[in-house]
Amino acid sequence: MSVSDENLAELFEQYKDEVRETIGTLDNELVAIEQEPTSSETIFSLFRHMHSLKGSSKMFNVDNIANIAHRLEDLMSMIDKNNAILTKHPKIIDLLFKGNDIFRDIIAKLEEDISYTTMTVEHAAFIGEIQSQIDKINRRDSQLIDSARKLIDDLEALLPSLEETETENLKKDIVDVNNGLTLATLDEMGSSQIRFNYNGADLTQDVRAMEELLTKFKDLKQTPEDADNFMSAANKLYNAMADVATEDAMSLIAELGDGLTLFSERHLEMDLMMVEFFTAMLNELKEKFQVEVESPAVKTKASAKSGAGTSKEPQVKTIRVDEAKIDLFLESVGKLITKSEILNHLQFSFRQAGIDIALLRDFSTVSRTISNDIVNLQRSIMEVRQVEMNNILKKFPRLVRDISHKIGKEAEMVISGERVPIDKSLLDDVEQAMVHIVRNAVDHGLETPEERMAANKPRRGTVNINVTPEEAAIYIEVSDDGRGLNIEKIKSKALERGAITDEQAQAMTDKEASMLIFNSGLSTKDQATDLSGRGVGMDVVMTNLKKWNGEVVVDNYPGRGLTVGLRLPVTNTLLTKEALMLRVGSSTFCLPLEFVNEIVTVPAEAVHHHKEGAVFRHRDMVISVIDLKGLLGLANETGGDRVPTETEPLKSSKNRIFVILRGKIESRQSIEADEILGQQKIVIKEFELETFRRLPYFNGLTLLGDGRVVLILDSEKLLDS
């Protein structure tokens, strides 16, 4: 390949990356515009992105993306000139979502086949759909509807200047025409977005049921039960309207009642004549209804807060660097940190040897400066490895939108903490885990709109994602306001699969039972679907979290919702920490200071033992002692006394040193050290050999300034022991 070819290949890779970024942005903007269809800012942004896609794709001869983007650009140009178009033709948004999915599919296939740039039959068919939609917008009846709406606006502006006697009938006529216009665009809006009300009574479900059944009768696709179902829906509509009827609709309601009575008393069949009669009645009644158009289901925090389409993100200049190069640089920084600790060790040796104080002071100053510079260098390069959580969070509004539409639920998504940084190496596994949690929240957790209203909840459910930074970790919380976990059902399913015994089920707390949802193969759904029910989703969550030494927290609120929290390390790469150096027996270990709550000295006679182990009292708390020597197999080593057991006498001649460990809650556990050797900066390195990875109470190793390799104690595993 020539130099020019290499440059072209590099530019093409940049093009594909830019298209992927645009696809992600379009997903968010489409979710926002579905919530706020008249947002000029979002409409123009969509138009601009389509224009950019068209231009860059033409440059690289990616004809399929260029042609589709060009037609979508034409569509968005029309909408940009008239923001009301999306309100009248909301199915356009589905068309735009479909186009974005086609872009995503093309880019994925370009990774495998660089020649996948030409139009296919499917692409041509989609362009046909776009053209059909453009034709609908340009239709004469659409223009007439626009003119009628403008006339209504002008009349409403005149109302304040007219006499009261003149305005009453005019107001009524305006309402009737408005309702008629809304119904005239029913096909464009989709029946699922129309709600029918009459004097405060919601008639939507009855109207929809009648319409669906009448369609079946017309198409000769009815079942034997459909006639009874139709009569039931029609009677419900009649009774609901009769209860709140005003004089203008009394004759229509009476006519419907007469028709129902005649049909019932004479045992008539739902033949073509009866179908036409009820269809005509229903259409006449619709003209009396107050018609509302529902807002689409999913929104992001930006639209929830401001009502605007999308919030502008700051433009950041970036360069692309091979991740392997960053890792190599980090490894070099780690070696520098170790060399810095060697300087500290030399400084201690010089002091012991009686080197001149002035010379020692100069050496100490230089050593400290080098150490600080190295730490700053490492911090900077670590930030290069980190990306914002928004890289994965921006995908979830689209996910919630698609799932809720697919299963007939209504859900909104609220996201916070998008700017929290996370190591790039964690992204894929975190995203995969969160997809399963969010999918379960919508599919399992949230109720249907009817169930929510019956439970006095808002019709639309909410899924929240909140990301907060901690000292050395990030905490991702996914919560919903759905039904929560059915603990008894979870236990029953676990018993069926043999995951627990009857005795365990009886003794298990609700908190422990809620963690069973992460067991492989366990699902509370009776029938599997393409979304869930196979019991593998939440198992993936636990697997991915364990891979990165993460933690899962579940809080269940029956009838009110579920919260699943994920705690992950900020980075999985080279880490520098301040650590405490401990001598236990004749061995030296490191314990990161973040896990140290307090160091206390306790008289030997104040340490008591019982069946469960040794304890001592400190600050009005009973602190238990983890038998570290026993756990690490150092019980018979010299160089220190082991915590006594029931069969061993206490040695009362000396004090004992205990390190109280810091846990997730106020800690009441400690380990004993024979000597505190000091504090120093360490570089944590993972075990490279599988044999060492199996060591149960260590999470890595470090190299000291004097050349010794020291194991690093894992506080969490010690606490769990």
XYZ file of C-alpha atoms in Angstrom:
721
model
C 0.000 0.000 0.000
C 1.384 3.440 -0.947
C 1.671 6.357 1.471
C -1.380 7.976 -0.045
C -3.363 4.741 0.361
C -2.359 4.552 4.014
C -3.473 8.128 4.549
C -6.804 7.371 2.840
C -7.331 4.292 5.012
C -6.671 6.352 8.136
C -9.126 9.019 6.978
C -11.743 6.345 6.263
C -11.363 5.010 9.820
C -11.911 8.547 11.110
C -14.989 8.842 8.891
C -16.483 5.654 10.362
C -15.795 6.856 13.912
C -17.484 10.168 13.158
C -20.528 8.399 11.691
C -20.802 6.237 14.834
C -20.706 9.375 17.000
C -23.365 10.988 14.811
C -25.588 7.900 15.069
C -25.401 8.057 18.881
C -26.226 11.768 18.849
C -29.145 11.195 16.470
C -30.593 8.547 18.798
C -30.706 11.069 21.650
C -32.066 13.862 19.484
C -34.824 11.629 18.120
C -35.868 10.601 21.631
C -35.924 14.304 22.568
C -37.927 15.360 19.502
C -40.444 12.591 20.174
C -41.028 14.254 23.532
C -41.015 17.824 22.189
C -42.028 17.639 18.485
C -41.964 21.417 17.919
C -38.454 22.081 19.273
C -36.849 24.250 16.574
C -33.370 23.707 17.987
C -33.573 19.912 17.839
C -35.235 19.902 14.412
C -32.464 22.074 12.987
C -29.814 19.919 14.673
C -31.308 16.795 13.056
C -31.316 18.552 9.688
C -27.667 19.624 10.170
C -26.536 16.085 11.103
C -28.249 14.607 8.041
C -26.521 17.223 5.879
C -23.113 16.384 7.403
C -23.682 12.643 6.943
C -24.573 13.187 3.317
C -21.486 15.306 2.646
C -18.896 13.115 4.382
C -20.374 9.921 2.893
C -20.243 11.333 -0.630
C -16.589 12.218 -0.062
C -15.781 8.538 0.596
C -18.247 7.212 -2.024
C -20.425 5.516 0.621
C -23.467 5.879 -1.636
C -25.985 4.027 0.535
C -25.536 6.345 3.534
C -25.201 9.419 1.300
C -28.448 8.741 -0.617
C -30.516 7.870 2.457
C -29.151 10.865 4.393
C -29.929 13.092 1.402
C -33.612 12.084 1.333
C -33.896 12.374 5.124
C -32.280 15.796 4.821
C -35.049 16.792 2.394
C -37.633 15.579 4.893
C -36.009 17.465 7.781
C -35.771 20.591 5.635
C -39.558 20.558 5.223
C -40.031 20.056 8.964
C -37.560 22.835 9.741
C -39.715 25.240 7.705
C -42.904 24.104 9.478
C -42.399 22.761 13.009
C -46.040 21.649 13.231
C -45.469 18.854 10.705
C -44.140 16.409 13.333
C -47.212 16.982 15.502
C -49.501 16.090 12.593
C -47.303 13.277 11.265
C -45.619 11.696 14.328
C -44.865 8.501 12.399
C -42.070 10.483 10.769
C -40.096 9.942 13.982
C -40.352 6.167 13.559
C -39.080 6.652 10.024
C -36.096 8.656 11.302
C -35.315 6.007 13.917
C -35.406 3.376 11.185
C -33.018 5.424 9.056
C -30.585 5.750 11.954
C -30.679 1.982 12.465
C -29.889 1.500 8.770
C -26.866 3.820 9.148
C -25.720 1.740 12.124
C -26.113 -1.486 10.163
C -24.161 -0.125 7.185
C -21.233 0.994 9.360
C -21.144 -2.413 11.089
C -21.041 -4.191 7.724
C -18.321 -1.847 6.447
C -16.069 -3.274 9.170
C -16.357 -6.686 7.534
C -16.682 -5.647 3.890
C -15.192 -2.319 2.809
C -17.111 -2.526 -0.477
C -20.527 -2.411 1.244
C -21.184 1.111 -0.026
C -23.772 0.628 -2.761
C -27.560 0.759 -2.514
C -29.424 -2.483 -1.829
C -33.067 -3.357 -2.509
C -33.859 -2.673 1.164
C -32.182 0.727 1.009
C -34.149 1.644 -2.114
C -37.382 0.524 -0.438
C -36.631 2.728 2.554
C -36.022 5.737 0.320
C -39.432 4.930 -1.170
C -40.933 5.148 2.330
C -39.315 8.551 2.836
C -40.690 9.801 -0.490
C -44.149 8.504 0.419
C -44.018 10.475 3.653
C -42.900 13.610 1.803
C -45.827 13.147 -0.597
C -48.244 12.893 2.337
C -46.965 16.151 3.752
C -47.403 17.804 0.360
C -50.907 16.440 -0.175
C -53.679 18.928 -0.808
C -55.718 17.714 2.189
C -52.790 18.480 4.468
C -52.681 21.992 3.044
C -56.434 22.341 3.617
C -56.038 21.211 7.223
C -53.273 23.775 7.718
C -55.529 26.481 6.276
C -58.404 25.407 8.529
C -56.193 25.524 11.601
C -54.969 29.004 10.659
C -58.582 30.135 10.247
C -59.400 28.790 13.722
C -56.427 30.657 15.191
C -57.621 33.881 13.549
C -61.175 33.366 14.865
C -59.951 32.713 18.383
C -57.962 35.964 18.205
C -61.198 37.808 17.335
C -63.287 36.335 20.180
C -62.344 38.956 22.834
C -63.626 41.778 20.593
C -67.061 40.184 19.976
C -70.224 40.417 22.034
C -70.797 37.600 24.552
C -73.955 36.437 22.747
C -71.979 36.119 19.507
C -69.102 34.173 21.009
C -70.955 31.233 22.580
C -71.940 29.525 19.328
C -68.639 30.477 17.699
C -66.670 28.873 20.544
C -68.711 25.687 20.169
C -68.123 25.637 16.398
C -64.367 26.122 16.897
C -64.256 23.163 19.309
C -66.186 20.973 16.860
C -63.923 21.919 13.933
C -60.797 21.358 16.043
C -62.021 17.890 16.998
C -62.850 17.140 13.388
C -59.390 18.218 12.231
C -57.764 16.018 14.847
C -59.823 13.047 13.726
C -59.037 13.833 10.093
C -55.366 13.259 10.846
C -56.042 10.118 12.883
C -54.359 7.816 10.369
C -51.215 9.925 10.435
C -51.101 10.060 14.213
C -51.812 6.432 14.904
C -54.767 5.432 17.045
C -52.579 4.621 20.030
C -51.789 8.339 20.424
C -55.409 9.586 20.393
C -57.410 9.907 23.632
C -61.180 10.513 23.656
C -62.884 12.346 26.529
C -66.455 13.454 27.068
C -67.317 15.827 29.929
C -64.519 14.379 32.077
C -65.152 10.704 31.210
C -62.228 8.894 29.521
C -63.778 6.825 26.720
C -60.534 5.899 24.952
C -60.433 2.166 25.738
C -64.095 1.613 24.793
C -63.719 3.509 21.509
C -60.560 1.621 20.589
C -62.153 -1.727 21.455
C -65.167 -0.953 19.243
C -62.963 0.236 16.365
C -60.769 -2.875 16.476
C -63.763 -5.203 16.536
C -65.586 -3.327 13.740
C -62.444 -3.671 11.613
C -62.414 -7.427 12.246
C -66.084 -7.707 11.227
C -65.433 -5.720 8.029
C -62.476 -7.960 7.159
C -64.464 -11.114 8.091
C -61.801 -12.078 10.651
C -64.054 -12.163 13.711
C -64.204 -15.015 16.232
C -67.422 -16.342 17.871
C -66.659 -14.309 21.011
C -66.181 -11.007 19.172
C -69.904 -10.213 18.941
C -70.291 -10.422 22.730
C -67.077 -8.411 23.201
C -68.369 -5.716 20.862
C -71.703 -5.479 22.687
C -69.877 -5.207 25.995
C -67.660 -2.336 24.729
C -70.612 -0.568 23.079
C -72.718 -0.808 26.252
C -69.831 0.552 28.341
C -69.529 3.504 25.974
C -73.289 4.098 26.076
C -73.446 3.987 29.903
C -70.372 6.211 30.324
C -71.795 8.864 28.001
C -75.338 8.641 29.386
C -74.049 9.425 32.884
C -72.491 12.756 31.852
C -74.417 13.616 28.647
C -75.267 17.177 27.700
C -78.262 18.162 25.614
C -76.342 18.386 22.338
C -75.507 14.647 22.396
C -78.699 13.228 23.961
C -80.326 12.266 20.655
C -77.201 10.436 19.439
C -76.830 8.558 22.727
C -80.503 7.592 22.646
C -80.115 6.315 19.072
C -77.123 4.199 20.127
C -79.132 2.821 23.053
C -82.060 1.932 20.788
C -79.723 0.145 18.400
C -78.150 -1.882 21.207
C -81.549 -2.826 22.611
C -82.821 -3.892 19.178
C -79.669 -5.935 18.540
C -79.921 -7.673 21.888
C -83.693 -8.370 22.010
C -83.920 -9.713 18.450
C -80.657 -11.678 18.687
C -79.381 -10.103 15.485
C -76.132 -11.085 13.788
C -73.233 -8.685 13.236
C -73.798 -8.606 9.491
C -72.615 -5.885 7.128
C -75.704 -3.744 7.814
C -75.167 -3.772 11.586
C -71.466 -3.074 11.150
C -72.256 -0.033 8.989
C -74.838 1.180 11.523
C -72.468 1.018 14.501
C -69.596 2.472 12.463
C -71.741 5.474 11.519
C -72.897 5.888 15.132
C -69.352 5.772 16.449
C -68.144 8.347 13.921
C -70.971 10.724 14.835
C -70.277 10.309 18.534
C -66.566 11.022 18.003
C -67.469 14.506 16.798
C -68.810 15.215 20.303
C -65.667 14.051 22.072
C -62.788 16.166 23.295
C -59.793 14.732 21.463
C -56.266 14.825 22.867
C -52.993 13.643 21.399
C -50.680 11.881 23.848
C -47.035 12.871 24.103
C -44.629 10.057 23.238
C -43.275 7.970 26.058
C -39.585 8.405 26.542
C -37.642 11.516 27.484
C -34.235 12.413 28.784
C -33.259 14.553 31.709
C -32.484 17.462 29.402
C -36.034 17.638 28.044
C -37.527 16.948 31.464
C -35.705 19.900 32.967
C -35.864 22.511 30.283
C -38.492 21.382 27.808
C -35.985 21.947 25.042
C -34.949 19.293 22.572
C -31.311 18.739 23.362
C -28.701 20.515 25.382
C -25.603 21.649 23.610
C -22.486 19.810 24.627
C -19.155 21.634 24.806
C -16.970 21.062 21.779
C -13.750 19.283 22.744
C -10.791 18.811 20.434
C -9.524 15.242 20.503
C -6.704 13.160 19.106
C -6.778 9.400 18.578
C -4.116 7.381 20.377
C -3.628 3.621 20.334
C -4.675 2.275 23.749
C -1.647 -0.046 23.821
C 0.660 2.978 23.660
C -1.021 4.494 26.706
C -0.666 1.204 28.606
C 3.029 1.065 27.714
C 3.506 4.632 28.924
C 1.690 3.832 32.184
C 3.954 0.854 32.762
C 6.972 3.143 32.371
C 5.463 5.579 34.881
C 5.001 2.684 37.308
C 8.690 1.867 37.034
C 9.527 5.512 37.746
C 7.384 5.410 40.894
C 9.306 2.332 42.066
C 12.590 4.152 41.369
C 11.291 7.070 43.412
C 10.732 4.722 46.362
C 14.322 3.505 45.929
C 15.442 7.124 46.395
C 13.411 7.254 49.607
C 15.061 4.029 50.753
C 18.499 5.480 49.959
C 17.601 8.592 51.913
C 16.825 6.446 54.952
C 20.106 4.536 54.478
C 22.104 7.787 54.204
C 20.556 9.038 57.444
C 21.481 5.761 59.157
C 25.055 6.062 57.833
C 25.442 9.596 59.225
C 25.750 11.452 55.881
C 26.192 15.236 56.154
C 22.853 16.860 57.161
C 23.011 19.596 54.515
C 23.725 17.077 51.758
C 20.968 14.822 53.063
C 18.505 17.754 53.056
C 19.323 18.565 49.412
C 18.939 14.927 48.446
C 15.590 14.786 50.276
C 14.304 17.890 48.449
C 15.237 16.505 45.029
C 13.734 13.110 45.884
C 10.472 14.676 47.013
C 10.251 16.866 43.868
C 10.857 13.886 41.585
C 8.233 11.866 43.471
C 5.599 14.625 43.138
C 6.342 15.121 39.441
C 5.998 11.399 38.764
C 2.661 11.240 40.591
C 1.350 14.231 38.581
C 2.568 12.581 35.386
C 0.765 9.380 36.259
C -2.426 11.229 37.162
C -2.384 13.035 33.825
C -1.915 9.885 31.765
C -4.618 8.106 33.799
C -7.022 10.878 32.804
C -6.151 10.203 29.159
C -7.380 6.629 29.645
C -10.639 7.825 31.132
C -13.789 8.735 29.244
C -17.084 10.173 30.434
C -19.926 7.843 31.377
C -21.993 9.646 28.751
C -20.273 7.449 26.158
C -22.607 4.637 27.221
C -25.403 6.516 29.006
C -26.444 8.342 25.826
C -27.619 5.007 24.368
C -30.183 4.268 27.074
C -32.992 6.744 26.244
C -33.296 5.018 22.854
C -33.220 1.583 24.519
C -36.028 2.500 26.940
C -38.027 4.060 24.124
C -37.788 0.960 21.924
C -38.556 -1.554 24.711
C -41.532 0.385 26.093
C -43.030 0.805 22.609
C -42.522 -2.884 21.874
C -44.303 -4.178 24.995
C -47.021 -1.532 25.241
C -45.705 0.312 28.283
C -44.981 3.975 28.843
C -41.623 4.919 30.324
C -39.416 7.936 30.685
C -35.696 7.938 31.422
C -33.885 10.420 33.638
C -30.066 10.398 33.616
C -27.604 12.238 35.851
C -23.850 11.982 36.316
C -23.020 11.761 32.605
C -19.719 13.581 33.141
C -18.314 11.139 35.715
C -15.093 9.574 34.319
C -14.486 5.845 33.971
C -11.586 3.831 32.585
C -12.156 3.031 28.920
C -11.297 -0.643 29.498
C -14.391 -0.994 31.717
C -16.872 0.527 29.258
C -18.016 -2.547 27.326
C -18.657 -4.702 30.390
C -20.383 -1.875 32.275
C -22.609 -1.120 29.288
C -23.530 -4.785 28.891
C -24.432 -5.059 32.579
C -26.506 -1.864 32.512
C -28.406 -2.946 29.396
C -29.663 -6.034 31.242
C -30.610 -4.013 34.340
C -32.462 -1.303 32.380
C -34.197 -3.884 30.178
C -35.391 -5.748 33.278
C -36.547 -2.489 34.862
C -38.848 -1.768 31.901
C -39.924 -5.334 31.105
C -40.199 -6.808 34.635
C -40.376 -3.787 36.924
C -42.691 -1.222 35.360
C -46.383 -1.993 35.224
C -48.666 -1.381 32.260
C -50.316 2.071 32.140
C -53.617 0.551 33.288
C -51.976 -1.257 36.234
C -50.156 1.900 37.282
C -53.321 3.999 37.212
C -55.158 1.338 39.239
C -52.331 1.562 41.816
C -52.642 5.391 41.946
C -49.324 5.843 40.145
C -48.607 8.108 37.176
C -49.534 6.445 33.903
C -45.928 6.676 32.758
C -43.186 4.868 34.659
C -39.725 6.240 35.316
C -36.296 4.630 35.058
C -33.466 6.623 36.641
C -29.728 6.244 36.090
C -27.546 8.168 38.513
C -23.735 8.002 38.467
C -21.733 9.390 41.392
C -17.955 9.408 41.934
C -16.451 7.922 45.091
C -12.869 8.011 46.393
C -11.515 5.170 44.258
C -14.688 3.972 42.564
C -17.832 5.057 40.772
C -21.330 4.118 41.888
C -23.965 3.538 39.191
C -27.539 3.372 40.446
C -30.412 2.169 38.248
C -33.831 2.590 39.848
C -37.448 2.365 38.743
C -40.819 3.191 40.284
C -42.408 -0.123 39.323
C -43.717 -3.076 41.277
C -40.442 -4.156 42.921
C -39.346 -7.758 43.456
C -41.726 -10.510 44.489
C -39.487 -12.140 47.109
C -41.652 -15.209 47.612
C -41.777 -15.890 43.879
C -37.992 -15.550 43.649
C -37.526 -18.059 46.483
C -40.006 -20.427 44.831
C -38.153 -20.279 41.501
C -34.816 -20.785 43.256
C -36.218 -23.850 45.049
C -37.498 -25.255 41.743
C -34.034 -24.962 40.220
C -32.343 -26.395 43.293
C -30.365 -23.206 43.884
C -31.380 -23.195 47.556
C -32.829 -25.663 50.050
C -36.051 -25.332 52.036
C -34.027 -24.578 55.169
C -32.078 -21.843 53.391
C -35.284 -20.345 52.009
C -36.791 -20.189 55.501
C -33.683 -18.630 57.071
C -33.008 -16.230 54.213
C -33.617 -12.499 54.706
C -35.383 -10.466 52.032
C -32.058 -8.772 51.251
C -30.376 -12.145 50.696
C -33.320 -13.414 48.631
C -33.191 -10.370 46.350
C -29.612 -11.302 45.398
C -30.926 -14.611 43.975
C -31.968 -12.755 40.812
C -28.283 -12.866 39.808
C -28.235 -16.683 39.785
C -27.761 -18.192 36.341
C -30.973 -19.537 34.825
C -33.301 -17.983 37.399
C -36.146 -15.884 36.016
C -39.498 -14.918 37.521
C -41.118 -14.871 34.085
C -43.253 -17.901 33.319
C -42.626 -17.658 29.576
C -39.471 -16.502 27.800
C -39.628 -13.707 25.234
C -37.026 -12.114 23.007
C -36.508 -9.548 25.782
C -36.245 -11.652 28.935
C -37.297 -14.793 30.741
C -34.287 -17.049 30.241
C -32.482 -16.139 33.444
C -29.202 -15.114 31.855
C -29.400 -11.303 31.930
C -28.750 -10.575 35.585
C -26.210 -13.398 35.713
C -24.209 -11.423 33.137
C -24.342 -8.398 35.456
C -22.750 -10.334 38.323
C -20.153 -11.966 36.051
C -19.040 -8.621 34.619
C -18.861 -6.973 38.034
C -16.753 -9.762 39.545
C -14.382 -9.517 36.610
C -13.462 -5.970 37.689
C -13.665 -6.556 41.465
C -16.947 -4.658 41.533
C -19.920 -4.929 43.834
C -23.708 -5.173 43.337
C -26.211 -3.681 45.795
C -29.971 -4.335 45.586
C -32.653 -2.354 47.451
C -36.192 -3.632 46.975
C -39.309 -1.585 47.740
C -42.358 -3.820 47.078
C -45.023 -1.920 45.178
C -42.755 1.129 44.858
C -39.801 -0.040 42.783
C -36.315 -1.505 42.719
C -32.822 -0.010 42.901
C -29.756 -1.858 41.616
C -26.384 -0.286 42.417
C -23.061 -1.111 40.762
C -19.802 -0.094 42.455
C -16.726 -0.265 40.214
C -13.103 0.862 40.453
C -12.443 4.115 38.606
C -9.718 2.359 36.653
C -8.485 -1.147 36.098
C -5.020 -0.095 35.028
C -1.888 0.666 37.050
C -2.784 2.170 40.426
C -0.676 4.151 42.885
C -1.792 4.192 46.503
C -0.535 5.155 49.920
C -0.163 1.943 51.888
C 0.610 0.786 55.414
C 3.518 -1.652 55.729
C 2.806 -4.446 58.243
C 4.956 -7.191 59.701
C 2.939 -10.307 60.473
C 5.153 -13.036 61.880
C 8.299 -12.907 59.758
C 6.420 -11.703 56.632
C 5.788 -8.180 55.351
C 2.502 -7.134 53.729
C 0.971 -3.950 52.318
C -2.502 -2.704 53.220
C -3.786 0.330 51.233
C -4.575 3.211 53.585
C -8.066 3.637 52.115
C -8.999 0.382 53.883
C -7.555 1.454 57.252
C -10.008 2.987 59.673
C -7.766 3.219 62.743
C -4.644 1.714 64.350
C -4.981 0.908 68.038
C -2.725 -0.571 70.704
C -4.510 -2.875 73.138
C -3.109 -4.503 76.293
C -2.858 -8.258 75.848
C -5.117 -8.913 78.825
C -7.873 -6.774 77.211
C -8.148 -9.212 74.295
C -10.833 -11.794 75.029
C -11.605 -14.989 73.204
C -14.718 -17.072 72.707
C -16.032 -19.731 70.375
C -16.199 -17.386 67.363
C -12.707 -15.896 67.886
C -10.976 -13.047 69.690
C -12.498 -9.637 70.486
C -11.580 -6.416 72.306
C -13.506 -3.298 73.281
C -12.733 0.069 71.694
C -14.792 3.298 71.741
C -17.761 1.460 73.260
C -17.718 -1.034 70.394
C -16.809 -4.696 70.415
C -14.168 -5.232 67.719
C -13.675 -8.763 66.421
C -10.200 -9.945 65.377
C -9.684 -11.730 62.070
C -7.195 -14.577 62.556
C -4.808 -13.304 59.862
C -1.995 -15.709 60.733
C -4.362 -18.637 60.599
C -5.843 -17.508 57.268
C -2.405 -17.007 55.696
C -0.843 -20.139 57.160
C 1.604 -18.193 59.366
C 0.417 -19.617 62.691
C 3.674 -21.448 63.459
C 6.036 -18.654 62.407
C 8.185 -16.877 64.934
C 8.420 -13.142 65.175
C 5.044 -12.429 66.694
C 2.233 -13.844 68.761
C -0.894 -15.204 67.176
C -4.299 -14.132 68.490
C -5.018 -16.742 71.211
C -7.654 -19.419 70.884
C -9.718 -21.005 73.632
C -7.058 -23.623 74.308
C -4.175 -21.133 74.461
C -3.386 -18.881 77.418
C -3.258 -15.085 76.864
C 0.191 -13.520 77.030
C -0.280 -10.575 79.344
C 3.232 -9.232 79.177
C 2.881 -7.019 76.102
C 0.542 -4.791 74.123
C -0.963 -5.864 70.835
C -1.327 -3.770 67.674
C -4.598 -3.963 65.774
C -5.578 -2.358 62.480
C -9.330 -1.703 62.376
C -10.446 -2.223 58.787
C -12.711 0.127 56.901
C -15.693 -1.675 55.385
C -18.769 -0.581 53.454
C -20.450 0.193 56.781
C -18.983 1.136 60.181
C -16.360 -1.553 60.661
C -16.139 -3.733 63.747
C -13.378 -6.019 62.489
C -9.608 -5.819 62.722
C -6.380 -7.654 61.962
C -3.361 -7.955 64.242
C 0.104 -6.815 63.182
C 3.300 -7.613 65.044
C 4.802 -4.336 63.884
C 3.855 -1.263 61.828
C 6.835 -0.712 59.528
C 5.681 2.607 58.143
C 3.791 4.154 55.257
C 4.833 4.506 51.625
C 3.563 4.914 48.098
C 3.078 1.632 46.236
C 2.324 0.662 42.644
C -0.273 -2.094 42.528
C 0.451 -4.750 39.936
C -1.921 -7.566 39.035
C -0.793 -11.168 39.353
C 0.339 -12.427 35.970
C 0.382 -16.130 36.856
C -2.947 -17.919 37.309
C -1.545 -19.692 40.403
C -1.122 -16.386 42.226
C -4.550 -15.173 41.166
C -6.038 -17.989 43.217
C -4.528 -16.594 46.432
C -7.682 -15.818 48.401
C -6.743 -12.763 50.500
C -4.528 -10.713 48.159
C -5.318 -8.420 45.236
C -1.864 -7.887 43.751
C 1.762 -7.200 44.563
C 4.203 -4.299 44.686
C 7.958 -3.759 44.536
C 9.528 -1.934 47.488
C 12.402 0.511 47.256
C 14.853 -2.080 48.622
C 13.916 -4.519 45.850
C 11.596 -6.782 47.859
C 8.339 -8.008 46.329
C 5.467 -7.664 48.800
C 1.899 -8.979 48.605
C -1.020 -6.538 49.006
C -3.782 -7.570 51.412
C -7.374 -7.474 50.138
C -9.411 -5.820 52.883
C -12.826 -6.750 51.438
C -11.980 -10.455 51.215
C -10.612 -10.397 54.756
C -13.838 -8.797 56.008
C -15.893 -11.428 54.167
C -13.809 -14.238 55.688
